[in-house]
Each structure stands twice: as structure tokens, then as C-alpha cells.
Amino acid sequence: CYALAIPQVYYCWDILATAYLARPQLYQVVEVETDIITTGVSQGRTIIKSGGKQIRVMKEIDKESFYSYLLQQFASYTVSQN
């Protein structure tokens, strides 16, 4: 996992994206025009660019409700013993 490869605070990117499927009302989503840098040291980076491809971006989240939902999911998990 990239987040474990360098010293940093852990970010919930994958969990945030997955939780959107179950709780989209927790998110503020905006549309922006973007482009992908295809050369140089920034290759693969997404930038906001007028006239570029329009995408939907998660801008804000109701943190309290997100963490409440996440903890509910963890609490409901049971380990199957085979």
C-alpha cells in the first residue's frame, strides 16, 4: 500500500470512495474540467484545466457521519470460523 511506503498520516482514500456507493448523501460532489499530464516528472497527474474532460470530484464530506458509518461497518463484521 502506497500509504505505508512513506512516513505520513494514513488517509482513507479507498474507504471514502467505497462508502460513497452506500452513502452518497454524505458527500458534496462538484463537476470540474480536467486534463492528464502525459509527459515529464508529473506524468499521470490530473490537473484542473478549462476545456478538459469533465469529471465529478468529491469535494467535501460529512466527517462525523462518515466515521459513524465506517464504525458501524466494522462493528457488524464477524469472522467466520471454518
PDB file of N, CA, C and O in Angstrom:
ATOM      1  N   CYS A   1       0.843  -1.177   0.000  1.00  0.00           N
ATOM      2  CA  CYS A   1       0.000   0.000   0.000  1.00  0.00           C
ATOM      3  C   CYS A   1       0.890   1.244   0.000  1.00  0.00           C
ATOM      4  O   CYS A   1       1.814   1.352   0.798  1.00  0.00           O
ATOM      5  N   TYR A   2       0.592   2.174  -0.897  1.00  0.00           N
ATOM      6  CA  TYR A   2       1.388   3.395  -1.011  1.00  0.00           C
ATOM      7  C   TYR A   2       1.482   4.149   0.316  1.00  0.00           C
ATOM      8  O   TYR A   2       2.536   4.650   0.679  1.00  0.00           O
ATOM      9  N   ALA A   3       0.371   4.215   1.041  1.00  0.00           N
ATOM     10  CA  ALA A   3       0.345   4.975   2.294  1.00  0.00           C
ATOM     11  C   ALA A   3       1.318   4.408   3.321  1.00  0.00           C
ATOM     12  O   ALA A   3       1.763   5.112   4.209  1.00  0.00           O
ATOM     13  N   LEU A   4       1.650   3.127   3.202  1.00  0.00           N
ATOM     14  CA  LEU A   4       2.576   2.508   4.146  1.00  0.00           C
ATOM     15  C   LEU A   4       4.023   2.606   3.679  1.00  0.00           C
ATOM     16  O   LEU A   4       4.941   2.306   4.428  1.00  0.00           O
ATOM     17  N   ALA A   5       4.250   3.037   2.440  1.00  0.00           N
ATOM     18  CA  ALA A   5       5.590   3.063   1.876  1.00  0.00           C
ATOM     19  C   ALA A   5       6.383   4.293   2.296  1.00  0.00           C
ATOM     20  O   ALA A   5       7.598   4.283   2.252  1.00  0.00           O
ATOM     21  N   ILE A   6       5.705   5.360   2.672  1.00  0.00           N
ATOM     22  CA  ILE A   6       6.384   6.578   3.096  1.00  0.00           C
ATOM     23  C   ILE A   6       5.777   7.047   4.409  1.00  0.00           C
ATOM     24  O   ILE A   6       4.614   6.774   4.685  1.00  0.00           O
ATOM     25  N   PRO A   7       6.564   7.723   5.240  1.00  0.00           N
ATOM     26  CA  PRO A   7       6.011   8.195   6.513  1.00  0.00           C
ATOM     27  C   PRO A   7       4.998   9.322   6.290  1.00  0.00           C
ATOM     28  O   PRO A   7       5.327  10.361   5.746  1.00  0.00           O
ATOM     29  N   GLN A   8       3.760   9.079   6.673  1.00  0.00           N
ATOM     30  CA  GLN A   8       2.701  10.080   6.555  1.00  0.00           C
ATOM     31  C   GLN A   8       1.512   9.651   7.391  1.00  0.00           C
ATOM     32  O   GLN A   8       1.427   8.518   7.818  1.00  0.00           O
ATOM     33  N   VAL A   9       0.594  10.570   7.583  1.00  0.00           N
ATOM     34  CA  VAL A   9      -0.665  10.247   8.230  1.00  0.00           C
ATOM     35  C   VAL A   9      -1.447   9.370   7.262  1.00  0.00           C
ATOM     36  O   VAL A   9      -1.436   9.605   6.059  1.00  0.00           O
ATOM     37  N   TYR A  10      -2.149   8.346   7.762  1.00  0.00           N
ATOM     38  CA  TYR A  10      -2.918   7.476   6.877  1.00  0.00           C
ATOM     39  C   TYR A  10      -4.165   8.193   6.380  1.00  0.00           C
ATOM     40  O   TYR A  10      -4.851   8.862   7.130  1.00  0.00           O
ATOM     41  N   TYR A  11      -4.452   8.067   5.114  1.00  0.00           N
ATOM     42  CA  TYR A  11      -5.643   8.646   4.512  1.00  0.00           C
ATOM     43  C   TYR A  11      -6.577   7.522   4.086  1.00  0.00           C
ATOM     44  O   TYR A  11      -6.142   6.475   3.652  1.00  0.00           O
ATOM     45  N   CYS A  12      -7.873   7.762   4.180  1.00  0.00           N
ATOM     46  CA  CYS A  12      -8.891   6.745   3.888  1.00  0.00           C
ATOM     47  C   CYS A  12      -9.388   6.819   2.450  1.00  0.00           C
ATOM     48  O   CYS A  12     -10.574   6.684   2.198  1.00  0.00           O
ATOM     49  N   TRP A  13      -8.537   7.034   1.466  1.00  0.00           N
ATOM     50  CA  TRP A  13      -8.991   7.247   0.091  1.00  0.00           C
ATOM     51  C   TRP A  13      -9.898   6.125  -0.403  1.00  0.00           C
ATOM     52  O   TRP A  13     -10.988   6.372  -0.906  1.00  0.00           O
ATOM     53  N   ASP A  14      -9.459   4.880  -0.326  1.00  0.00           N
ATOM     54  CA  ASP A  14     -10.258   3.767  -0.844  1.00  0.00           C
ATOM     55  C   ASP A  14     -11.574   3.622  -0.081  1.00  0.00           C
ATOM     56  O   ASP A  14     -12.618   3.359  -0.675  1.00  0.00           O
ATOM     57  N   ILE A  15     -11.524   3.770   1.231  1.00  0.00           N
ATOM     58  CA  ILE A  15     -12.729   3.648   2.048  1.00  0.00           C
ATOM     59  C   ILE A  15     -13.701   4.788   1.732  1.00  0.00           C
ATOM     60  O   ILE A  15     -14.904   4.578   1.636  1.00  0.00           O
ATOM     61  N   LEU A  16     -13.181   5.981   1.528  1.00  0.00           N
ATOM     62  CA  LEU A  16     -14.041   7.120   1.174  1.00  0.00           C
ATOM     63  C   LEU A  16     -14.767   6.860  -0.136  1.00  0.00           C
ATOM     64  O   LEU A  16     -15.966   7.087  -0.247  1.00  0.00           O
ATOM     65  N   ALA A  17     -14.043   6.379  -1.126  1.00  0.00           N
ATOM     66  CA  ALA A  17     -14.651   6.124  -2.437  1.00  0.00           C
ATOM     67  C   ALA A  17     -15.682   5.004  -2.354  1.00  0.00           C
ATOM     68  O   ALA A  17     -16.762   5.093  -2.939  1.00  0.00           O
ATOM     69  N   THR A  18     -15.395   3.954  -1.625  1.00  0.00           N
ATOM     70  CA  THR A  18     -16.316   2.835  -1.499  1.00  0.00           C
ATOM     71  C   THR A  18     -17.567   3.227  -0.718  1.00  0.00           C
ATOM     72  O   THR A  18     -18.683   2.853  -1.085  1.00  0.00           O
ATOM     73  N   ALA A  19     -17.394   3.991   0.350  1.00  0.00           N
ATOM     74  CA  ALA A  19     -18.539   4.409   1.164  1.00  0.00           C
ATOM     75  C   ALA A  19     -19.495   5.290   0.367  1.00  0.00           C
ATOM     76  O   ALA A  19     -20.700   5.316   0.662  1.00  0.00           O
ATOM     77  N   TYR A  20     -19.007   5.965  -0.653  1.00  0.00           N
ATOM     78  CA  TYR A  20     -19.880   6.794  -1.495  1.00  0.00           C
ATOM     79  C   TYR A  20     -20.982   5.954  -2.140  1.00  0.00           C
ATOM     80  O   TYR A  20     -22.103   6.420  -2.312  1.00  0.00           O
ATOM     81  N   LEU A  21     -20.678   4.708  -2.458  1.00  0.00           N
ATOM     82  CA  LEU A  21     -21.679   3.839  -3.079  1.00  0.00           C
ATOM     83  C   LEU A  21     -22.863   3.593  -2.151  1.00  0.00           C
ATOM     84  O   LEU A  21     -24.002   3.485  -2.596  1.00  0.00           O
ATOM     85  N   ALA A  22     -22.599   3.508  -0.858  1.00  0.00           N
ATOM     86  CA  ALA A  22     -23.661   3.236   0.111  1.00  0.00           C
ATOM     87  C   ALA A  22     -24.270   4.501   0.703  1.00  0.00           C
ATOM     88  O   ALA A  22     -25.443   4.507   1.077  1.00  0.00           O
ATOM     89  N   ARG A  23     -23.488   5.575   0.800  1.00  0.00           N
ATOM     90  CA  ARG A  23     -23.951   6.800   1.455  1.00  0.00           C
ATOM     91  C   ARG A  23     -23.603   8.053   0.647  1.00  0.00           C
ATOM     92  O   ARG A  23     -22.894   8.931   1.126  1.00  0.00           O
ATOM     93  N   PRO A  24     -24.107   8.184  -0.583  1.00  0.00           N
ATOM     94  CA  PRO A  24     -23.750   9.355  -1.395  1.00  0.00           C
ATOM     95  C   PRO A  24     -24.202  10.682  -0.784  1.00  0.00           C
ATOM     96  O   PRO A  24     -23.621  11.734  -1.073  1.00  0.00           O
ATOM     97  N   GLN A  25     -25.210  10.647   0.090  1.00  0.00           N
ATOM     98  CA  GLN A  25     -25.701  11.873   0.708  1.00  0.00           C
ATOM     99  C   GLN A  25     -24.678  12.506   1.658  1.00  0.00           C
ATOM    100  O   GLN A  25     -24.823  13.663   2.043  1.00  0.00           O
ATOM    101  N   LEU A  26     -23.631  11.776   2.014  1.00  0.00           N
ATOM    102  CA  LEU A  26     -22.601  12.314   2.906  1.00  0.00           C
ATOM    103  C   LEU A  26     -21.593  13.200   2.170  1.00  0.00           C
ATOM    104  O   LEU A  26     -20.785  13.869   2.794  1.00  0.00           O
ATOM    105  N   TYR A  27     -21.642  13.200   0.849  1.00  0.00           N
ATOM    106  CA  TYR A  27     -20.618  13.841   0.032  1.00  0.00           C
ATOM    107  C   TYR A  27     -21.148  15.048  -0.729  1.00  0.00           C
ATOM    108  O   TYR A  27     -22.274  15.051  -1.195  1.00  0.00           O
ATOM    109  N   GLN A  28     -20.302  16.050  -0.886  1.00  0.00           N
ATOM    110  CA  GLN A  28     -20.567  17.148  -1.801  1.00  0.00           C
ATOM    111  C   GLN A  28     -19.717  16.863  -3.038  1.00  0.00           C
ATOM    112  O   GLN A  28     -18.492  16.789  -2.956  1.00  0.00           O
ATOM    113  N   VAL A  29     -20.385  16.678  -4.170  1.00  0.00           N
ATOM    114  CA  VAL A  29     -19.698  16.352  -5.419  1.00  0.00           C
ATOM    115  C   VAL A  29     -19.846  17.528  -6.375  1.00  0.00           C
ATOM    116  O   VAL A  29     -20.938  18.089  -6.509  1.00  0.00           O
ATOM    117  N   VAL A  30     -18.744  17.908  -7.020  1.00  0.00           N
ATOM    118  CA  VAL A  30     -18.767  19.001  -7.989  1.00  0.00           C
ATOM    119  C   VAL A  30     -18.209  18.494  -9.320  1.00  0.00           C
ATOM    120  O   VAL A  30     -17.485  17.502  -9.359  1.00  0.00           O
ATOM    121  N   GLU A  31     -18.579  19.173 -10.398  1.00  0.00           N
ATOM    122  CA  GLU A  31     -18.040  18.843 -11.713  1.00  0.00           C
ATOM    123  C   GLU A  31     -16.936  19.830 -12.057  1.00  0.00           C
ATOM    124  O   GLU A  31     -17.102  21.044 -11.872  1.00  0.00           O
ATOM    125  N   VAL A  32     -15.809  19.307 -12.542  1.00  0.00           N
ATOM    126  CA  VAL A  32     -14.679  20.138 -12.954  1.00  0.00           C
ATOM    127  C   VAL A  32     -14.148  19.620 -14.283  1.00  0.00           C
ATOM    128  O   VAL A  32     -14.336  18.453 -14.632  1.00  0.00           O
ATOM    129  N   GLU A  33     -13.483  20.495 -15.024  1.00  0.00           N
ATOM    130  CA  GLU A  33     -12.839  20.107 -16.275  1.00  0.00           C
ATOM    131  C   GLU A  33     -11.378  19.812 -15.975  1.00  0.00           C
ATOM    132  O   GLU A  33     -10.706  20.580 -15.278  1.00  0.00           O
ATOM    133  N   THR A  34     -10.890  18.688 -16.499  1.00  0.00           N
ATOM    134  CA  THR A  34      -9.558  18.209 -16.137  1.00  0.00           C
ATOM    135  C   THR A  34      -8.745  17.784 -17.357  1.00  0.00           C
ATOM    136  O   THR A  34      -9.274  17.605 -18.450  1.00  0.00           O
ATOM    137  N   ASP A  35      -7.476  17.589 -17.116  1.00  0.00           N
ATOM    138  CA  ASP A  35      -6.567  17.042 -18.121  1.00  0.00           C
ATOM    139  C   ASP A  35      -5.554  16.169 -17.377  1.00  0.00           C
ATOM    140  O   ASP A  35      -5.359  16.320 -16.167  1.00  0.00           O
ATOM    141  N   ILE A  36      -4.937  15.261 -18.109  1.00  0.00           N
ATOM    142  CA  ILE A  36      -3.899  14.394 -17.546  1.00  0.00           C
ATOM    143  C   ILE A  36      -2.565  14.796 -18.150  1.00  0.00           C
ATOM    144  O   ILE A  36      -2.421  14.888 -19.372  1.00  0.00           O
ATOM    145  N   ILE A  37      -1.574  15.018 -17.312  1.00  0.00           N
ATOM    146  CA  ILE A  37      -0.228  15.302 -17.802  1.00  0.00           C
ATOM    147  C   ILE A  37       0.354  13.985 -18.304  1.00  0.00           C
ATOM    148  O   ILE A  37       0.373  12.988 -17.572  1.00  0.00           O
ATOM    149  N   THR A  38       0.820  13.971 -19.542  1.00  0.00           N
ATOM    150  CA  THR A  38       1.269  12.716 -20.155  1.00  0.00           C
ATOM    151  C   THR A  38       2.778  12.600 -20.314  1.00  0.00           C
ATOM    152  O   THR A  38       3.273  11.569 -20.750  1.00  0.00           O
ATOM    153  N   THR A  39       3.525  13.651 -19.963  1.00  0.00           N
ATOM    154  CA  THR A  39       4.982  13.597 -20.099  1.00  0.00           C
ATOM    155  C   THR A  39       5.650  14.246 -18.891  1.00  0.00           C
ATOM    156  O   THR A  39       5.014  14.948 -18.114  1.00  0.00           O
ATOM    157  N   GLY A  40       6.928  14.002 -18.764  1.00  0.00           N
ATOM    158  CA  GLY A  40       7.725  14.648 -17.727  1.00  0.00           C
ATOM    159  C   GLY A  40       7.546  14.047 -16.347  1.00  0.00           C
ATOM    160  O   GLY A  40       6.925  12.998 -16.179  1.00  0.00           O
ATOM    161  N   VAL A  41       8.104  14.741 -15.360  1.00  0.00           N
ATOM    162  CA  VAL A  41       8.106  14.215 -13.998  1.00  0.00           C
ATOM    163  C   VAL A  41       6.718  14.175 -13.371  1.00  0.00           C
ATOM    164  O   VAL A  41       6.488  13.448 -12.408  1.00  0.00           O
ATOM    165  N   SER A  42       5.772  14.932 -13.920  1.00  0.00           N
ATOM    166  CA  SER A  42       4.405  14.926 -13.400  1.00  0.00           C
ATOM    167  C   SER A  42       3.484  14.002 -14.189  1.00  0.00           C
ATOM    168  O   SER A  42       2.260  14.054 -14.039  1.00  0.00           O
ATOM    169  N   GLN A  43       4.054  13.154 -15.032  1.00  0.00           N
ATOM    170  CA  GLN A  43       3.269  12.243 -15.869  1.00  0.00           C
ATOM    171  C   GLN A  43       2.270  11.458 -15.027  1.00  0.00           C
ATOM    172  O   GLN A  43       2.594  10.910 -13.984  1.00  0.00           O
ATOM    173  N   GLY A  44       1.007  11.443 -15.480  1.00  0.00           N
ATOM    174  CA  GLY A  44      -0.060  10.736 -14.773  1.00  0.00           C
ATOM    175  C   GLY A  44      -0.849  11.606 -13.820  1.00  0.00           C
ATOM    176  O   GLY A  44      -1.902  11.202 -13.330  1.00  0.00           O
ATOM    177  N   ARG A  45      -0.379  12.806 -13.570  1.00  0.00           N
ATOM    178  CA  ARG A  45      -1.063  13.720 -12.652  1.00  0.00           C
ATOM    179  C   ARG A  45      -2.301  14.307 -13.321  1.00  0.00           C
ATOM    180  O   ARG A  45      -2.279  14.667 -14.490  1.00  0.00           O
ATOM    181  N   THR A  46      -3.386  14.405 -12.561  1.00  0.00           N
ATOM    182  CA  THR A  46      -4.624  15.029 -13.036  1.00  0.00           C
ATOM    183  C   THR A  46      -4.620  16.491 -12.608  1.00  0.00           C
ATOM    184  O   THR A  46      -4.348  16.798 -11.444  1.00  0.00           O
ATOM    185  N   ILE A  47      -4.920  17.380 -13.556  1.00  0.00           N
ATOM    186  CA  ILE A  47      -4.973  18.811 -13.245  1.00  0.00           C
ATOM    187  C   ILE A  47      -6.325  19.377 -13.682  1.00  0.00           C
ATOM    188  O   ILE A  47      -6.969  18.842 -14.580  1.00  0.00           O
ATOM    189  N   ILE A  48      -6.742  20.441 -13.024  1.00  0.00           N
ATOM    190  CA  ILE A  48      -7.949  21.154 -13.446  1.00  0.00           C
ATOM    191  C   ILE A  48      -7.551  22.049 -14.610  1.00  0.00           C
ATOM    192  O   ILE A  48      -6.580  22.809 -14.525  1.00  0.00           O
ATOM    193  N   LYS A  49      -8.301  21.906 -15.728  1.00  0.00           N
ATOM    194  CA  LYS A  49      -7.971  22.665 -16.931  1.00  0.00           C
ATOM    195  C   LYS A  49      -9.247  22.982 -17.693  1.00  0.00           C
ATOM    196  O   LYS A  49     -10.005  22.082 -18.054  1.00  0.00           O
ATOM    197  N   SER A  50      -9.475  24.256 -17.928  1.00  0.00           N
ATOM    198  CA  SER A  50     -10.646  24.694 -18.669  1.00  0.00           C
ATOM    199  C   SER A  50     -10.647  24.047 -20.054  1.00  0.00           C
ATOM    200  O   SER A  50      -9.624  23.999 -20.732  1.00  0.00           O
ATOM    201  N   GLY A  51     -11.813  23.512 -20.435  1.00  0.00           N
ATOM    202  CA  GLY A  51     -11.941  22.856 -21.733  1.00  0.00           C
ATOM    203  C   GLY A  51     -11.547  21.393 -21.723  1.00  0.00           C
ATOM    204  O   GLY A  51     -11.671  20.703 -22.721  1.00  0.00           O
ATOM    205  N   GLY A  52     -11.095  20.894 -20.578  1.00  0.00           N
ATOM    206  CA  GLY A  52     -10.681  19.494 -20.477  1.00  0.00           C
ATOM    207  C   GLY A  52     -11.868  18.570 -20.243  1.00  0.00           C
ATOM    208  O   GLY A  52     -13.029  18.982 -20.298  1.00  0.00           O
ATOM    209  N   LYS A  53     -11.570  17.321 -19.973  1.00  0.00           N
ATOM    210  CA  LYS A  53     -12.605  16.312 -19.724  1.00  0.00           C
ATOM    211  C   LYS A  53     -13.346  16.658 -18.435  1.00  0.00           C
ATOM    212  O   LYS A  53     -12.738  16.905 -17.404  1.00  0.00           O
ATOM    213  N   GLN A  54     -14.669  16.645 -18.516  1.00  0.00           N
ATOM    214  CA  GLN A  54     -15.476  16.959 -17.335  1.00  0.00           C
ATOM    215  C   GLN A  54     -15.654  15.701 -16.495  1.00  0.00           C
ATOM    216  O   GLN A  54     -16.044  14.645 -16.995  1.00  0.00           O
ATOM    217  N   ILE A  55     -15.333  15.828 -15.205  1.00  0.00           N
ATOM    218  CA  ILE A  55     -15.478  14.704 -14.277  1.00  0.00           C
ATOM    219  C   ILE A  55     -16.161  15.188 -13.005  1.00  0.00           C
ATOM    220  O   ILE A  55     -16.239  16.393 -12.741  1.00  0.00           O
ATOM    221  N   ARG A  56     -16.648  14.242 -12.213  1.00  0.00           N
ATOM    222  CA  ARG A  56     -17.233  14.554 -10.905  1.00  0.00           C
ATOM    223  C   ARG A  56     -16.180  14.281  -9.838  1.00  0.00           C
ATOM    224  O   ARG A  56     -15.553  13.224  -9.833  1.00  0.00           O
ATOM    225  N   VAL A  57     -16.018  15.237  -8.926  1.00  0.00           N
ATOM    226  CA  VAL A  57     -14.997  15.164  -7.888  1.00  0.00           C
ATOM    227  C   VAL A  57     -15.652  15.322  -6.520  1.00  0.00           C
ATOM    228  O   VAL A  57     -16.499  16.196  -6.335  1.00  0.00           O
ATOM    229  N   MET A  58     -15.272  14.482  -5.584  1.00  0.00           N
ATOM    230  CA  MET A  58     -15.749  14.633  -4.209  1.00  0.00           C
ATOM    231  C   MET A  58     -14.983  15.783  -3.568  1.00  0.00           C
ATOM    232  O   MET A  58     -13.766  15.729  -3.454  1.00  0.00           O
ATOM    233  N   LYS A  59     -15.727  16.795  -3.160  1.00  0.00           N
ATOM    234  CA  LYS A  59     -15.094  17.994  -2.616  1.00  0.00           C
ATOM    235  C   LYS A  59     -15.150  18.053  -1.095  1.00  0.00           C
ATOM    236  O   LYS A  59     -14.194  18.467  -0.444  1.00  0.00           O
ATOM    237  N   GLU A  60     -16.269  17.679  -0.521  1.00  0.00           N
ATOM    238  CA  GLU A  60     -16.461  17.737   0.931  1.00  0.00           C
ATOM    239  C   GLU A  60     -17.163  16.468   1.385  1.00  0.00           C
ATOM    240  O   GLU A  60     -17.844  15.805   0.605  1.00  0.00           O
ATOM    241  N   ILE A  61     -17.015  16.165   2.673  1.00  0.00           N
ATOM    242  CA  ILE A  61     -17.714  15.028   3.260  1.00  0.00           C
ATOM    243  C   ILE A  61     -18.164  15.397   4.668  1.00  0.00           C
ATOM    244  O   ILE A  61     -17.487  16.173   5.358  1.00  0.00           O
ATOM    245  N   ASP A  62     -19.281  14.856   5.074  1.00  0.00           N
ATOM    246  CA  ASP A  62     -19.752  14.982   6.449  1.00  0.00           C
ATOM    247  C   ASP A  62     -18.918  13.991   7.270  1.00  0.00           C
ATOM    248  O   ASP A  62     -19.226  12.805   7.329  1.00  0.00           O
ATOM    249  N   LYS A  63     -17.822  14.482   7.860  1.00  0.00           N
ATOM    250  CA  LYS A  63     -16.861  13.599   8.540  1.00  0.00           C
ATOM    251  C   LYS A  63     -17.497  12.796   9.674  1.00  0.00           C
ATOM    252  O   LYS A  63     -17.240  11.607   9.812  1.00  0.00           O
ATOM    253  N   GLU A  64     -18.288  13.456  10.497  1.00  0.00           N
ATOM    254  CA  GLU A  64     -18.893  12.767  11.637  1.00  0.00           C
ATOM    255  C   GLU A  64     -19.770  11.601  11.169  1.00  0.00           C
ATOM    256  O   GLU A  64     -19.691  10.494  11.695  1.00  0.00           O
ATOM    257  N   SER A  65     -20.597  11.853  10.167  1.00  0.00           N
ATOM    258  CA  SER A  65     -21.470  10.791   9.647  1.00  0.00           C
ATOM    259  C   SER A  65     -20.667   9.702   8.948  1.00  0.00           C
ATOM    260  O   SER A  65     -21.002   8.524   9.039  1.00  0.00           O
ATOM    261  N   PHE A  66     -19.597  10.092   8.242  1.00  0.00           N
ATOM    262  CA  PHE A  66     -18.747   9.099   7.580  1.00  0.00           C
ATOM    263  C   PHE A  66     -18.128   8.153   8.600  1.00  0.00           C
ATOM    264  O   PHE A  66     -18.194   6.939   8.466  1.00  0.00           O
ATOM    265  N   TYR A  67     -17.515   8.711   9.650  1.00  0.00           N
ATOM    266  CA  TYR A  67     -16.883   7.860  10.655  1.00  0.00           C
ATOM    267  C   TYR A  67     -17.905   7.016  11.409  1.00  0.00           C
ATOM    268  O   TYR A  67     -17.636   5.871  11.763  1.00  0.00           O
ATOM    269  N   SER A  68     -19.084   7.554  11.631  1.00  0.00           N
ATOM    270  CA  SER A  68     -20.150   6.776  12.265  1.00  0.00           C
ATOM    271  C   SER A  68     -20.512   5.581  11.384  1.00  0.00           C
ATOM    272  O   SER A  68     -20.630   4.445  11.873  1.00  0.00           O
ATOM    273  N   TYR A  69     -20.692   5.819  10.085  1.00  0.00           N
ATOM    274  CA  TYR A  69     -20.993   4.738   9.148  1.00  0.00           C
ATOM    275  C   TYR A  69     -19.851   3.715   9.108  1.00  0.00           C
ATOM    276  O   TYR A  69     -20.088   2.500   9.171  1.00  0.00           O
ATOM    277  N   LEU A  70     -18.623   4.191   9.048  1.00  0.00           N
ATOM    278  CA  LEU A  70     -17.462   3.295   8.993  1.00  0.00           C
ATOM    279  C   LEU A  70     -17.392   2.413  10.237  1.00  0.00           C
ATOM    280  O   LEU A  70     -17.199   1.198  10.144  1.00  0.00           O
ATOM    281  N   LEU A  71     -17.578   3.011  11.402  1.00  0.00           N
ATOM    282  CA  LEU A  71     -17.526   2.229  12.643  1.00  0.00           C
ATOM    283  C   LEU A  71     -18.679   1.225  12.718  1.00  0.00           C
ATOM    284  O   LEU A  71     -18.507   0.122  13.231  1.00  0.00           O
ATOM    285  N   GLN A  72     -19.841   1.584  12.192  1.00  0.00           N
ATOM    286  CA  GLN A  72     -20.954   0.629  12.125  1.00  0.00           C
ATOM    287  C   GLN A  72     -20.576  -0.576  11.271  1.00  0.00           C
ATOM    288  O   GLN A  72     -20.900  -1.719  11.611  1.00  0.00           O
ATOM    289  N   GLN A  73     -19.909  -0.318  10.161  1.00  0.00           N
ATOM    290  CA  GLN A  73     -19.499  -1.408   9.274  1.00  0.00           C
ATOM    291  C   GLN A  73     -18.489  -2.319   9.961  1.00  0.00           C
ATOM    292  O   GLN A  73     -18.585  -3.549   9.879  1.00  0.00           O
ATOM    293  N   PHE A  74     -17.524  -1.726  10.644  1.00  0.00           N
ATOM    294  CA  PHE A  74     -16.538  -2.539  11.370  1.00  0.00           C
ATOM    295  C   PHE A  74     -17.205  -3.349  12.477  1.00  0.00           C
ATOM    296  O   PHE A  74     -16.887  -4.517  12.682  1.00  0.00           O
ATOM    297  N   ALA A  75     -18.146  -2.732  13.190  1.00  0.00           N
ATOM    298  CA  ALA A  75     -18.818  -3.414  14.301  1.00  0.00           C
ATOM    299  C   ALA A  75     -19.690  -4.562  13.830  1.00  0.00           C
ATOM    300  O   ALA A  75     -19.885  -5.549  14.554  1.00  0.00           O
ATOM    301  N   SER A  76     -20.207  -4.471  12.610  1.00  0.00           N
ATOM    302  CA  SER A  76     -21.084  -5.529  12.118  1.00  0.00           C
ATOM    303  C   SER A  76     -20.322  -6.689  11.483  1.00  0.00           C
ATOM    304  O   SER A  76     -20.910  -7.708  11.156  1.00  0.00           O
ATOM    305  N   TYR A  77     -19.008  -6.544  11.345  1.00  0.00           N
ATOM    306  CA  TYR A  77     -18.200  -7.595  10.729  1.00  0.00           C
ATOM    307  C   TYR A  77     -18.004  -8.747  11.707  1.00  0.00           C
ATOM    308  O   TYR A  77     -17.675  -8.544  12.866  1.00  0.00           O
ATOM    309  N   THR A  78     -18.239  -9.951  11.232  1.00  0.00           N
ATOM    310  CA  THR A  78     -17.985 -11.137  12.051  1.00  0.00           C
ATOM    311  C   THR A  78     -17.026 -12.043  11.321  1.00  0.00           C
ATOM    312  O   THR A  78     -17.084 -12.181  10.090  1.00  0.00           O
ATOM    313  N   VAL A  79     -16.170 -12.679  12.066  1.00  0.00           N
ATOM    314  CA  VAL A  79     -15.198 -13.598  11.481  1.00  0.00           C
ATOM    315  C   VAL A  79     -15.804 -14.990  11.428  1.00  0.00           C
ATOM    316  O   VAL A  79     -16.280 -15.510  12.444  1.00  0.00           O
ATOM    317  N   SER A  80     -15.797 -15.568  10.265  1.00  0.00           N
ATOM    318  CA  SER A  80     -16.313 -16.921  10.097  1.00  0.00           C
ATOM    319  C   SER A  80     -15.246 -17.917  10.540  1.00  0.00           C
ATOM    320  O   SER A  80     -14.088 -17.821  10.169  1.00  0.00           O
ATOM    321  N   GLN A  81     -15.645 -18.873  11.343  1.00  0.00           N
ATOM    322  CA  GLN A  81     -14.698 -19.909  11.794  1.00  0.00           C
ATOM    323  C   GLN A  81     -15.004 -21.192  11.037  1.00  0.00           C
ATOM    324  O   GLN A  81     -16.070 -21.764  11.182  1.00  0.00           O
ATOM    325  N   ASN A  82     -14.069 -21.608  10.213  1.00  0.00           N
ATOM    326  CA  ASN A  82     -14.256 -22.827   9.424  1.00  0.00           C
ATOM    327  C   ASN A  82     -13.539 -23.992  10.043  1.00  0.00           C
ATOM    328  O   ASN A  82     -12.568 -24.004  10.578  1.00  0.00           O
TER     329      ASN A  82
END
